[in-house]
Amino acid sequence: MKATIIDGKAIAGNLRNEIKLAVENLKKQGIVPGLGVVLVGDDPASLSYVTAKEKACEENGIYSREIRKPASLQEKELLGIIQSLNEDPAIHGILVQLPLPKHIREEKIIEAISPEKDVDGFHPASLGRMMTGQDTFLPCTPNGVLQILKSIGASPAGRHVTIVGRSNIVGKPLANMLLAKGEWGDATVTVCHSRTPDLAEYTRRADILIAAVGQAQLITPEMVKPGAVVIDVGVNRVPDSTKKSGFRLVGDVDFHGVQEIAAAITPVPGGVGPLTITMLLYNTVQSAQRVGEQAQ
Ligand code: GUN
């Protein structure tokens, strides 16, 4: 039987309707949620992500302010930009698009963001709170994966989840979220990565398989347990001369092959991507709501 294709756009659309309502309510209190978006350099993938994030803000009534700087920007100048966004009452969330140029220390920049405005959930304080089960901003892509599991009713509780990828942005936080106590946690989690020998040994044991390693079509049908739920977080550009852009996007999963084995699978594009942006909007609105509560 062929897997159900999970429609990330539709799931994101439902959540965005809720977000729009929350934005309208905030506006009645005189608060417009605001996101500061910082892009350094001209990496085309980063530029396309930032553009998509700003467009989503606009469509949902959220103010966004883009700060775009050349790759030659010095770390000190970037710290100054973060400082002014931290102090700006019109800004509820700060997003610094990663990766940054090599001469800028990413961890210094992330640490400079006020945890109250850390809508990416990358600050060590946010990650520490998440890891210990305290209320905080959850990183957007892992939270998007969780929203997909919720919307298809695939609870990880008591199941074996294998995550392929150990990044600070996806693999590591997602493993923690799935280990948390509760209906949408309680999983037994295995984390693999690019240096795991005999990867298939682990992926084949997964009831829920999450690929977030950044290797095009690494996960082939023989690596998947029949009936598994497969979530593909990968976004890889592969050359394609039939496309005007010269490339097409593929995930970390061999979609057509695995579709024959899995129970449900996310496509690339149109799977996790729309949820990542949606959870960023969600965190920004949540941050603005906290400001509204403090004013009362
Ligand atoms: N680069 C890749 N993914 C992300 C993300 O979710 N947030 C930011 N800021 N940069 C990224």
PDB file of N, CA, C and O and ligand atoms in Angstrom, residues 49 53 95-99 120 122 140-141 169 276, ligand 1:
ATOM      1  N   TYR A  49      14.897  31.770   2.270  1.00  0.00           N
ATOM      2  CA  TYR A  49      14.211  31.485   3.545  1.00  0.00           C
ATOM      3  C   TYR A  49      13.705  32.781   4.186  1.00  0.00           C
ATOM      4  O   TYR A  49      12.577  32.856   4.666  1.00  0.00           O
ATOM      5  N   LYS A  53       9.899  33.957   5.090  1.00  0.00           N
ATOM      6  CA  LYS A  53       9.499  34.297   6.465  1.00  0.00           C
ATOM      7  C   LYS A  53       8.823  35.670   6.494  1.00  0.00           C
ATOM      8  O   LYS A  53       7.793  35.857   7.151  1.00  0.00           O
ATOM      9  N   LEU A  95      15.244  37.284  14.681  1.00  0.00           N
ATOM     10  CA  LEU A  95      15.715  36.119  13.945  1.00  0.00           C
ATOM     11  C   LEU A  95      16.987  36.493  13.189  1.00  0.00           C
ATOM     12  O   LEU A  95      16.965  37.408  12.383  1.00  0.00           O
ATOM     13  N   VAL A  96      18.065  35.836  13.519  1.00  0.00           N
ATOM     14  CA  VAL A  96      19.312  36.029  12.766  1.00  0.00           C
ATOM     15  C   VAL A  96      19.470  34.787  11.901  1.00  0.00           C
ATOM     16  O   VAL A  96      19.638  33.671  12.421  1.00  0.00           O
ATOM     17  N   GLN A  97      19.364  34.965  10.597  1.00  0.00           N
ATOM     18  CA  GLN A  97      19.412  33.799   9.721  1.00  0.00           C
ATOM     19  C   GLN A  97      20.804  33.163   9.770  1.00  0.00           C
ATOM     20  O   GLN A  97      21.819  33.845   9.647  1.00  0.00           O
ATOM     21  N   LEU A  98      20.837  31.870   9.963  1.00  0.00           N
ATOM     22  CA  LEU A  98      22.083  31.106   9.992  1.00  0.00           C
ATOM     23  C   LEU A  98      22.226  30.341   8.675  1.00  0.00           C
ATOM     24  O   LEU A  98      21.217  30.058   8.041  1.00  0.00           O
ATOM     25  N   PRO A  99      23.418  30.010   8.233  1.00  0.00           N
ATOM     26  CA  PRO A  99      24.701  30.268   8.874  1.00  0.00           C
ATOM     27  C   PRO A  99      25.170  31.703   8.669  1.00  0.00           C
ATOM     28  O   PRO A  99      24.761  32.363   7.720  1.00  0.00           O
ATOM     29  N   ASP A 120      13.550  31.986  17.680  1.00  0.00           N
ATOM     30  CA  ASP A 120      14.131  30.796  17.050  1.00  0.00           C
ATOM     31  C   ASP A 120      14.354  29.675  18.077  1.00  0.00           C
ATOM     32  O   ASP A 120      14.544  28.519  17.708  1.00  0.00           O
ATOM     33  N   PHE A 122      17.013  29.311  19.947  1.00  0.00           N
ATOM     34  CA  PHE A 122      18.401  28.823  19.855  1.00  0.00           C
ATOM     35  C   PHE A 122      19.279  29.260  21.031  1.00  0.00           C
ATOM     36  O   PHE A 122      20.407  28.811  21.164  1.00  0.00           O
ATOM     37  N   CYS A 140      11.802  26.184  15.924  1.00  0.00           N
ATOM     38  CA  CYS A 140      10.675  26.123  14.976  1.00  0.00           C
ATOM     39  C   CYS A 140      10.584  24.828  14.179  1.00  0.00           C
ATOM     40  O   CYS A 140       9.492  24.280  14.017  1.00  0.00           O
ATOM     41  N   THR A 141      11.698  24.331  13.679  1.00  0.00           N
ATOM     42  CA  THR A 141      11.595  23.115  12.855  1.00  0.00           C
ATOM     43  C   THR A 141      11.219  21.888  13.698  1.00  0.00           C
ATOM     44  O   THR A 141      10.283  21.169  13.334  1.00  0.00           O
ATOM     45  N   ILE A 169      20.017  22.795  15.564  1.00  0.00           N
ATOM     46  CA  ILE A 169      18.767  23.402  15.102  1.00  0.00           C
ATOM     47  C   ILE A 169      17.631  22.380  15.051  1.00  0.00           C
ATOM     48  O   ILE A 169      16.484  22.704  15.322  1.00  0.00           O
ATOM     49  N   THR A 276       7.777  25.066   9.699  1.00  0.00           N
ATOM     50  CA  THR A 276       8.881  25.812  10.329  1.00  0.00           C
ATOM     51  C   THR A 276       8.523  27.292  10.392  1.00  0.00           C
ATOM     52  O   THR A 276       8.623  27.935  11.443  1.00  0.00           O
TER      53      THR A 276
HETATM   54  N1  GUN B   1      19.039  28.365   9.137  1.00  0.00           N
HETATM   55  C1  GUN B   1      18.461  27.165   8.871  1.00  0.00           C
HETATM   56  N2  GUN B   1      17.352  27.014   9.599  1.00  0.00           N
HETATM   57  C2  GUN B   1      17.219  28.123  10.341  1.00  0.00           C
HETATM   58  C3  GUN B   1      16.253  28.551  11.295  1.00  0.00           C
HETATM   59  O1  GUN B   1      15.283  27.873  11.625  1.00  0.00           O
HETATM   60  N3  GUN B   1      16.462  29.772  11.833  1.00  0.00           N
HETATM   61  C4  GUN B   1      17.526  30.527  11.500  1.00  0.00           C
HETATM   62  N4  GUN B   1      17.660  31.700  12.108  1.00  0.00           N
HETATM   63  N5  GUN B   1      18.440  30.161  10.634  1.00  0.00           N
HETATM   64  C5  GUN B   1      18.280  28.963  10.052  1.00  0.00           C
END
